XYZ file of C-alpha atoms in Angstrom:
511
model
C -178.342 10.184 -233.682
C -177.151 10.010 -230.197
C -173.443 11.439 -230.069
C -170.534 11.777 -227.246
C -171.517 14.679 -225.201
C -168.644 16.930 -223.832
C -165.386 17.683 -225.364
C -164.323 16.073 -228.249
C -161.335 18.145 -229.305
C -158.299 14.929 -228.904
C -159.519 11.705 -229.783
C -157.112 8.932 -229.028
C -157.656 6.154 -231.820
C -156.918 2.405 -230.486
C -155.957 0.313 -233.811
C -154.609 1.609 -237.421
C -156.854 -1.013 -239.086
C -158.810 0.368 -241.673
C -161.246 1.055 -239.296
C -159.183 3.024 -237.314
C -157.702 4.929 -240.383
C -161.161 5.810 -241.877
C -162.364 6.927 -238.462
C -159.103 9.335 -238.335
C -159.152 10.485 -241.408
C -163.229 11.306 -240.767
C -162.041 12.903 -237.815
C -159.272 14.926 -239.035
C -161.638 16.203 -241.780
C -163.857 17.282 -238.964
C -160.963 19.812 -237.107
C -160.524 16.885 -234.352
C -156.769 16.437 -233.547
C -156.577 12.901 -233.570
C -153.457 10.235 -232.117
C -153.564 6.626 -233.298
C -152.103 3.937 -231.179
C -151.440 1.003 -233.055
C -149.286 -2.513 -231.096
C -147.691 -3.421 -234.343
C -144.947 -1.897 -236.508
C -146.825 -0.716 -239.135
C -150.733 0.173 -240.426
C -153.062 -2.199 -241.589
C -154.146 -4.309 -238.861
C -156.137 -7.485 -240.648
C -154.630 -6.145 -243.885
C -151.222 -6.676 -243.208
C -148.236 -7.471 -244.589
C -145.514 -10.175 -244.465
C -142.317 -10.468 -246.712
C -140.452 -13.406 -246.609
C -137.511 -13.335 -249.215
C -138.768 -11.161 -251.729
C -142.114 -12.009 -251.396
C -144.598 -9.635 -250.508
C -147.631 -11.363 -249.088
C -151.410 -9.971 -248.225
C -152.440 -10.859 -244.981
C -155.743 -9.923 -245.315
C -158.388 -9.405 -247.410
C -157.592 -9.704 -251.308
C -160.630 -7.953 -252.804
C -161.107 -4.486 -252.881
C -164.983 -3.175 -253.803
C -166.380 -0.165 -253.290
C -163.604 2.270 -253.828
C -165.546 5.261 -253.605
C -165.726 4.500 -249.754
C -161.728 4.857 -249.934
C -162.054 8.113 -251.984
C -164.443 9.428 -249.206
C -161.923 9.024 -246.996
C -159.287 10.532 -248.462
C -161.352 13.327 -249.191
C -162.477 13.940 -245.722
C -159.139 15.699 -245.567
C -158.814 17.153 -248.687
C -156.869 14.110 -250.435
C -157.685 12.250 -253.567
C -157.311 8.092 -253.952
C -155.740 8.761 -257.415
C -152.803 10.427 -255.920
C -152.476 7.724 -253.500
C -153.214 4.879 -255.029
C -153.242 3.254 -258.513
C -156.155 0.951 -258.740
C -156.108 -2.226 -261.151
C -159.888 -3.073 -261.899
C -159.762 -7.304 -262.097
C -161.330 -8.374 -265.221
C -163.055 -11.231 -264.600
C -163.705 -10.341 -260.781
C -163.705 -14.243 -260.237
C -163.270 -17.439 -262.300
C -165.682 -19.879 -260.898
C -164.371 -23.662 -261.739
C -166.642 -26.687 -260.806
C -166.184 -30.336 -259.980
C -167.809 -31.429 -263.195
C -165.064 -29.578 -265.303
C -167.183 -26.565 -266.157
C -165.708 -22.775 -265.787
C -167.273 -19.762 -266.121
C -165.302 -16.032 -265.446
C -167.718 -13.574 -263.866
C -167.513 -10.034 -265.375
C -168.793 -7.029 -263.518
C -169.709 -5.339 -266.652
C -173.655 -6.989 -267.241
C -173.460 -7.062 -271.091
C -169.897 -9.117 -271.015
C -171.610 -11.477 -268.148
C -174.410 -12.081 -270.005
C -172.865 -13.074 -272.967
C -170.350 -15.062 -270.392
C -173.629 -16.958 -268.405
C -175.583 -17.513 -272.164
C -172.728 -19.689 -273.308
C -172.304 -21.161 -269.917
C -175.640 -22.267 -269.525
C -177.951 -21.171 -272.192
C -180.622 -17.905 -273.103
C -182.993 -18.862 -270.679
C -180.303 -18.343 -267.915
C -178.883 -15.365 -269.120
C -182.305 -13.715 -269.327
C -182.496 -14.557 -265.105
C -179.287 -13.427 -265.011
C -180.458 -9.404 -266.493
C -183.375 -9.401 -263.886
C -181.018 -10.280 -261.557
C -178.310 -7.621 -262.062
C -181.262 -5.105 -261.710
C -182.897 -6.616 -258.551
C -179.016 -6.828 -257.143
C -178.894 -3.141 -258.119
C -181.862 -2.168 -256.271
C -181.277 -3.928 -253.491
C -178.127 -1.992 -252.554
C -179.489 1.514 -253.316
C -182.055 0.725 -250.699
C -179.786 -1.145 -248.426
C -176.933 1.429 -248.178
C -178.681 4.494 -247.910
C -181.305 3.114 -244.965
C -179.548 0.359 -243.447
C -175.791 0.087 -243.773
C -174.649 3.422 -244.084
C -176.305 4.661 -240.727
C -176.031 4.348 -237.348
C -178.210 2.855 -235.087
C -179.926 3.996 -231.736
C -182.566 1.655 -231.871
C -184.889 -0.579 -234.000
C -187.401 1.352 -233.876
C -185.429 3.274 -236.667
C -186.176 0.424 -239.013
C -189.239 1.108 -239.241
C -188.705 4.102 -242.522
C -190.037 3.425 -246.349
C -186.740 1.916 -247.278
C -188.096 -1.134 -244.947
C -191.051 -1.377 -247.390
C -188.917 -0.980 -249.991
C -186.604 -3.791 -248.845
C -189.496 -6.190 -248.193
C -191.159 -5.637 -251.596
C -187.977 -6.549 -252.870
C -187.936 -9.917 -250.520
C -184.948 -8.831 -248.822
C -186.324 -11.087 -245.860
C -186.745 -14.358 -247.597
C -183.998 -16.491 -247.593
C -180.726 -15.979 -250.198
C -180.918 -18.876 -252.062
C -184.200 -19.282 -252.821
C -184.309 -15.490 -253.718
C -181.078 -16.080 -256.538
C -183.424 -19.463 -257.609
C -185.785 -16.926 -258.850
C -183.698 -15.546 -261.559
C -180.984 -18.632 -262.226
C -182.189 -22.498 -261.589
C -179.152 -23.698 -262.663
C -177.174 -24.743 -259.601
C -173.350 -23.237 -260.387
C -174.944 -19.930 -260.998
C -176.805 -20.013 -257.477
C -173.352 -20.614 -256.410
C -172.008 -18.249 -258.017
C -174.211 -15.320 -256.647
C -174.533 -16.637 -253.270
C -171.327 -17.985 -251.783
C -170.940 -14.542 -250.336
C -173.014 -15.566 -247.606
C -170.423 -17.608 -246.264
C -168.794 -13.717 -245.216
C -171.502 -13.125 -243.505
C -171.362 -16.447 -241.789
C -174.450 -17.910 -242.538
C -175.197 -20.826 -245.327
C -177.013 -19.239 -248.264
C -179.969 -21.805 -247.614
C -180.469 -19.410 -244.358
C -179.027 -16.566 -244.772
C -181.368 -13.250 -245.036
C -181.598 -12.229 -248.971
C -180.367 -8.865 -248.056
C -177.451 -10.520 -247.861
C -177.113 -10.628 -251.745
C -176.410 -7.175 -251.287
C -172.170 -8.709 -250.906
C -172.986 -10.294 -254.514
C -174.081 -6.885 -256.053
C -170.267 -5.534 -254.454
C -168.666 -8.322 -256.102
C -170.092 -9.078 -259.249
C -171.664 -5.640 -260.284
C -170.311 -2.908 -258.528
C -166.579 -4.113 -259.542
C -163.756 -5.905 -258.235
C -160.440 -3.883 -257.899
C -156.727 -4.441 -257.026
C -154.460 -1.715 -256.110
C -151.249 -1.846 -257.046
C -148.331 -2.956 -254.242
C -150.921 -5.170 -252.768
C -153.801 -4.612 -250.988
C -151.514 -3.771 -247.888
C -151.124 -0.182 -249.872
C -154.477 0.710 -248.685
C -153.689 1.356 -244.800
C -150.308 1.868 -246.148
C -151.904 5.295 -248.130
C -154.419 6.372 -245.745
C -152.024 6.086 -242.880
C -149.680 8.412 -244.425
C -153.079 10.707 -245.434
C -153.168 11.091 -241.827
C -150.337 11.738 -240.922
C -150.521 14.936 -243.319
C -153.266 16.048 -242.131
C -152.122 16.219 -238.607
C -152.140 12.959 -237.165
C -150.012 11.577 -234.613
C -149.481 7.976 -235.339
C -147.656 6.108 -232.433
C -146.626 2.406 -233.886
C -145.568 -0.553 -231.769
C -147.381 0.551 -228.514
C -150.099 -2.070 -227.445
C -152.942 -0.194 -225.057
C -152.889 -1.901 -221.429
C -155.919 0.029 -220.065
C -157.978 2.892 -219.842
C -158.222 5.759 -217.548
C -161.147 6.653 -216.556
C -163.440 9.383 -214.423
C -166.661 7.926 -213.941
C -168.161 7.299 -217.313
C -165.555 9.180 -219.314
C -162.261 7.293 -220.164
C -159.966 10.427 -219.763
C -156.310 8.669 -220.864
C -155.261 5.287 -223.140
C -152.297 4.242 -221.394
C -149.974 2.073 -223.383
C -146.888 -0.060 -222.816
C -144.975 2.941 -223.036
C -147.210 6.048 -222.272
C -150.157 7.674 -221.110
C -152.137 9.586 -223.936
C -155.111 11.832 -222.418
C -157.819 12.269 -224.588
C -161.193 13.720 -224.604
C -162.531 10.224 -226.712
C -161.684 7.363 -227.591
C -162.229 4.775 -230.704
C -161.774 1.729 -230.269
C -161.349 -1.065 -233.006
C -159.883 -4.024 -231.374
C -162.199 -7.392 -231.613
C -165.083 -7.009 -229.454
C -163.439 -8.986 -226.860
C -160.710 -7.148 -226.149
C -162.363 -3.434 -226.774
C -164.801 -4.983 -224.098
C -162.566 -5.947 -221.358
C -160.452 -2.640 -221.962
C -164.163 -0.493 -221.468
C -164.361 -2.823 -218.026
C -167.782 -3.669 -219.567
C -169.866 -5.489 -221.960
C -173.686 -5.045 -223.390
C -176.493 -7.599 -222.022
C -177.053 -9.732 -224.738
C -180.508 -12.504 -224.437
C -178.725 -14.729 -226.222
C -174.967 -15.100 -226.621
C -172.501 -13.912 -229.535
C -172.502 -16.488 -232.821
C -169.479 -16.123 -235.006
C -168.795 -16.824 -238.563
C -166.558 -19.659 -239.441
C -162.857 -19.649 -239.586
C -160.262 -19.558 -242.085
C -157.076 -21.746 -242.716
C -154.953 -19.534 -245.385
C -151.547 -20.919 -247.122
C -148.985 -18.213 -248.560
C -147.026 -19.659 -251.043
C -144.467 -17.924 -253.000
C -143.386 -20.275 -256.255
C -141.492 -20.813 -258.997
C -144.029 -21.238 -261.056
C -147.713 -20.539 -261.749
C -150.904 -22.108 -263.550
C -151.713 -19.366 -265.937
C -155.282 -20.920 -266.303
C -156.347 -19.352 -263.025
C -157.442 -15.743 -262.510
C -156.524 -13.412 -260.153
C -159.391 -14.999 -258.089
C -159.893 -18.083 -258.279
C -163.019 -19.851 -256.752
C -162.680 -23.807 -256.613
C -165.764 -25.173 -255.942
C -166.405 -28.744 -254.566
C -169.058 -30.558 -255.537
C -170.583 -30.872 -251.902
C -172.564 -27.442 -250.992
C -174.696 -27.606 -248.284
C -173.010 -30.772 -246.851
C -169.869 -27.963 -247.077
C -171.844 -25.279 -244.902
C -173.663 -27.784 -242.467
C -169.842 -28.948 -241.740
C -169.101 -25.022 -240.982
C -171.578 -23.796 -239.371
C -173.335 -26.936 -237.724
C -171.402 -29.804 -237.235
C -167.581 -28.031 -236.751
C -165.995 -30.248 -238.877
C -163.520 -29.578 -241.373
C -164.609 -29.325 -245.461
C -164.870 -33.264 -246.394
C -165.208 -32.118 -250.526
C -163.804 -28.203 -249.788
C -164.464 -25.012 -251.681
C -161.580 -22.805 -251.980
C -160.489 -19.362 -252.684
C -157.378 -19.056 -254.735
C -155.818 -15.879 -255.156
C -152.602 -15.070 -257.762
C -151.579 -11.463 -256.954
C -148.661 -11.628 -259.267
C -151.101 -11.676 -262.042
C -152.005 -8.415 -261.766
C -148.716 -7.077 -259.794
C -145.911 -8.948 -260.506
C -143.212 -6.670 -258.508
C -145.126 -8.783 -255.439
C -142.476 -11.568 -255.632
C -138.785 -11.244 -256.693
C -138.710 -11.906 -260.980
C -140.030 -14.636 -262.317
C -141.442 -15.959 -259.103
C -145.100 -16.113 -258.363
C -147.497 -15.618 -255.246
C -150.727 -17.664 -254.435
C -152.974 -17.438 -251.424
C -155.360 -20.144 -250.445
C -158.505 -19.424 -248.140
C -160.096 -22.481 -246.772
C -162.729 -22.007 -244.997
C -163.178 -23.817 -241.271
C -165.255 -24.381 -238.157
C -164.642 -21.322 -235.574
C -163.107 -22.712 -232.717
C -166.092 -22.353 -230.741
C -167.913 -25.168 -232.422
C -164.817 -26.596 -234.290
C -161.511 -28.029 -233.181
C -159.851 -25.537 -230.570
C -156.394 -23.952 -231.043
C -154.991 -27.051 -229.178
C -156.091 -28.903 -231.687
C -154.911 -27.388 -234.355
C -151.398 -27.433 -233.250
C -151.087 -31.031 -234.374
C -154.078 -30.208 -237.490
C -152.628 -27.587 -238.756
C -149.861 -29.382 -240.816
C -151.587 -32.549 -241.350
C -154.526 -29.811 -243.174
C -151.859 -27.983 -244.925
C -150.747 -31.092 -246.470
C -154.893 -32.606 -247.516
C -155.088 -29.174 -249.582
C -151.697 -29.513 -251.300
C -152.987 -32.217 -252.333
C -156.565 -31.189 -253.468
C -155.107 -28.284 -255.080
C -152.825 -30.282 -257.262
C -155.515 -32.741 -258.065
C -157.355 -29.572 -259.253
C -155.870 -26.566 -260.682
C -152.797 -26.420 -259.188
C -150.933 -29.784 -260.690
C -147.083 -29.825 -258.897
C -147.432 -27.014 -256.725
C -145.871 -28.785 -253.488
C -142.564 -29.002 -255.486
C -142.894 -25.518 -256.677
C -142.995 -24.071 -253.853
C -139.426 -21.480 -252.069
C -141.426 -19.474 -249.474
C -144.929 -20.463 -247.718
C -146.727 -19.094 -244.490
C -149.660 -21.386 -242.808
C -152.267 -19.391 -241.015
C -154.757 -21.239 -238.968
C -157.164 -20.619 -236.350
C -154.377 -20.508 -233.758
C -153.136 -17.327 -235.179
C -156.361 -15.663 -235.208
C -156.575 -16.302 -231.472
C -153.300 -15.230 -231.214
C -154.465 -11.517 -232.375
C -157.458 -11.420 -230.140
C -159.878 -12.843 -232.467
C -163.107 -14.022 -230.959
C -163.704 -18.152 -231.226
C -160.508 -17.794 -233.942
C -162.340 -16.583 -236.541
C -161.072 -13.011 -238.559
C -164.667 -12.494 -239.347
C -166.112 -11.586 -236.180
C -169.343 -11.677 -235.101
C -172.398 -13.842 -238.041
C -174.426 -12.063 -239.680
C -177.892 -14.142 -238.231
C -180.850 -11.567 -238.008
C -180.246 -11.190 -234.164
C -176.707 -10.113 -234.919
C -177.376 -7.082 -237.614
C -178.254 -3.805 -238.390
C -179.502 -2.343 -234.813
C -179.218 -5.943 -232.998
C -175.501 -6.402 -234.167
C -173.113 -4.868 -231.221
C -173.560 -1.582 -231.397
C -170.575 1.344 -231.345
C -172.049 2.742 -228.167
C -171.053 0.682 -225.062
C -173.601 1.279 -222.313
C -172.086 3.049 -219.215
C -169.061 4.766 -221.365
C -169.854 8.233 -222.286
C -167.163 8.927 -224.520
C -166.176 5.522 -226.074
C -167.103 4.342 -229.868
C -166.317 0.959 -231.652
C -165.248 0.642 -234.767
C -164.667 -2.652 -236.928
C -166.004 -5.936 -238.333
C -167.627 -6.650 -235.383
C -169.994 -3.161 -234.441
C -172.304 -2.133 -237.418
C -172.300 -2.202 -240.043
C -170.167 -5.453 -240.403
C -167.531 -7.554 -242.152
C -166.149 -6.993 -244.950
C -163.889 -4.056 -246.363
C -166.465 -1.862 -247.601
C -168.420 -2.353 -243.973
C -165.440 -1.853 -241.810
C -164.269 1.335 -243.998
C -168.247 2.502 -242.736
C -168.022 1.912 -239.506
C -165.267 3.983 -238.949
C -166.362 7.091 -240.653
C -170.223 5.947 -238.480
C -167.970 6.206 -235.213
C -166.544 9.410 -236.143
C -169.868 11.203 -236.919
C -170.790 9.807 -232.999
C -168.116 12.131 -232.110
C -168.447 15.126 -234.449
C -172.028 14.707 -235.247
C -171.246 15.564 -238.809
C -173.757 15.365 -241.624
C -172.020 12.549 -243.685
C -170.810 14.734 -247.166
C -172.855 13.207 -250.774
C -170.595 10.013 -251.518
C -169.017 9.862 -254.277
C -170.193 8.446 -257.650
C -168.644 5.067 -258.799
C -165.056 5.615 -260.753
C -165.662 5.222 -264.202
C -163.511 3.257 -266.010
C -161.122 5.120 -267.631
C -160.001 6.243 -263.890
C -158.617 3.008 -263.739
C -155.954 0.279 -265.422
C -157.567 -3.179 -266.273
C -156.284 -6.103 -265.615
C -157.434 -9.292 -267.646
C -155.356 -12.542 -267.094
């Protein structure tokens, strides 16, 4: 593993992301004396935080898998996630609903899911559905170890037994045809391969590897911790800043100082750090034009689609829906042609419908409720542009009002005190690439050792960190990627991870 040559003793963190945290805490653990520069008030970056009367609303990402990644982190300086955090394991992980009336609640545990899928849709499926939990399980043992947990100097390192491995398991066929192996019928394919659409590429495409998401969230477990997910940065910032950190909020970095190929200060708005490295986990556009630089690529940058997300704090809630929610249309490819291909907006959408309050209800003031909508949407690079979606952005608002009250979500314009409309604008507003919060797609040019990687050509003591270096997008990934940029600066063996938490380590939550 190539690592920064030189001194290494200060290294000046650009973003308190969870990228940025993991990479400190790594650090820290490592006897670096780390300062994090962050532009807004608070930790968290994409999982941030808005309160609007009382109501506490998730910015960000609303699943939490893999928690053992978090409890590496914490322990890289001595810290444990059950002091910091209580974590509320979401049972079911999902409730899947379907335009033809049909539900089905996906369980992490494989004997309560395959009771769950036989009733759904008969023995026969839940029989696919066993081999399936075991090929999902072996697909991540040999994907993590080889592939996501590691960095990168060049393809040639591909070529190890877990690349056998991977192949035998027909990791590089395409996803849906590899779930159509185990389930035929067509909600279950659904079901197991929607994740794709995190990756940014349409199932019918998409690598199978990329079932390696489904085995996070429908086997490994699906977890909430308590105060919202914004508790996570909230917790490992303050980790930090125990163990020695110097965490400098509300200071956006201007530029970098530099002597020849060694950036040798972060200046910011209000002061000039020196360091001896630097992380950086902006977007790749604006870590790039900060390095002065930017990789050679033969073909340009793809990104994944976009997102249009309501916040709506209520007076009310449909206790028929889960903590997750997933509404499906009954378009499917038509839905991902529109999002990946044609830029148009979801004619029959799928949506992601959150309820926080379900398993936290100290998230909104008493007896009030919180909901968060995710509809995907084109990227602005092949969709409408921010312009655009000045004048769309209501208008769109209003369409899923009044999808989601046609569906689950009957009365829900009148029930709603406090709401928050996010839309592609905003994304480009926080220095998102083509508007999109989920960076760079996840095509086979654009992963493992051909996604960006954390070394920037022509920068000797500059790593990336975030969704859109390796590993990827995703909370699991980014957590990854910042404890992969620290070991480019300490050149640390990475310690044995630690096992899954059993159950009893957490509190259950079953709406």
């Amino acid at each position: 593993m190539i690592t920064v040559k030189g001194p290494v003793d200060h290294v000046v963190v650009v973003g308190a992301g969870l990228a940025g945290l993991s990479a400190s805490l790594h650090l820290l653990g490592a006897g670096r004396r780390v300062t994090v520069v962050e532009r807004a008030p608070a930790p968290g970056g994409r999982a941030g935080l808005l309160e609007q009367a009382g109501f506490r609303f998730d910015t960000g990402p609303t699943v939490l898998t893999m928690p053992e990644l978090v409890e590496e982190a914490f322990g890289a300086v001595g810290h444990t996630m059950a002091d910091r955090l209580e974590l509320i394991r979401l049972d079911p992980a999902y409730r899947a609903c379907f335009a033809d009336g049909s539900r089905l609640d996906v369980h992490t545990d494989g004997a309560a899911m395959e009771a769950a899928v036989e009733e759904f849709a008969g023995a026969r499926q839940a029989a696919g559905y066993r081999r399936l939990r075991t090929w999902l399980e072996r697909l991540y043992q040999v994907q993590m170890r080889s592939f996501i947990d590691a960095n990168f100097d060049s393809p040639a390192q591909l070529l190890r037994p877990d690349l056998v491995r991977l192949a035998a398991l027909g990791g590089f066929g395409r996803l849906d045809a590899r779930i159509g192996r185990f389930v035929s019928d067509e909600r279950l394919r659904r079901v197991f391969s929607f994740q794709a659409l995190y990756a940014g590429v349409p199932p019918a495409r998409a690598l199978a590897a990329y079932a390696v998401i489904a085995y996070m969230d429908t086997v490994a477990g699906v977890y909430f911790p308590r105060g919202g997910m914004h508790a996570l940065p909230r917790e490992m910032a303050r980790s930090a800043a125990e163990a020695g950190a110097d965490l400098r909020y509300g200071q956006a970095v201007v530029r970098l100082e530099r002597s020849g190929e060694r950036v040798t200060a972060v200046i910011t708005d209000e002061d000039r750090i020196p360091c001896d490295a630097v992380v950086l986990t902006p977007d790749l556009p604006v870590s790039y034009r900060l390095l002065g630089r930017s990789p050679r690529r033969v073909l340009p940058l793809r990104h994944s689609p976009s997102a249009v997300i309501l916040h709506a704090g209520t007076d009310r809630t449909w206790p028929e829906l889960a903590h997750h929610t997933i509404s499906f249309g009954a378009a499917w490819k038509s839905t991902f042609r529109e999002l990946t291909r044609t830029g148009t907006l979801m004619s029959d959408p799928s949506l992601l419908i959150t309820r926080p309050t379900a398993a936290d209800p100290a998230l909104a003031p008493p007896g009030k409720h919180l909901h968060y909508v995710l509809a995907p949407c084109p990227n602005t690079d092949i969709g409408p542009d921010t312009r655009q979606w000045r004048e769309l952005g209501p208008r769109y608002r209003d369409e899923l009002l009044a999808e989601l009250e046609r569906r689950e979500m009957p009365g829900l314009g009148a029930a709603i005190e406090q709401e928050a409309l996010v839309t592609p604008i905003d994304w480009s507003a926080e220095g998102h690439a083509a508007g999109t919060p989920f960076s760079a797609a996840h095509t086979f040019p654009q992963t493992g050792p051909f996604r960006p990687r954390n070394l920037v050509r022509g920068t000797a003591n500059a790593v990336l960190a975030g969704c859109g270096t390796t590993p990827g997008v995703g909370v699991p990934t980014v957590l990854i990627s910042g404890k992969l940029a620290a070991q480019r600066i300490t050149g640390a063996t990475p310690p044995r991870r630690p096992a899954p938490l059993p159950r009893e380590a957490v509190s259950h939550d079953r709406p």
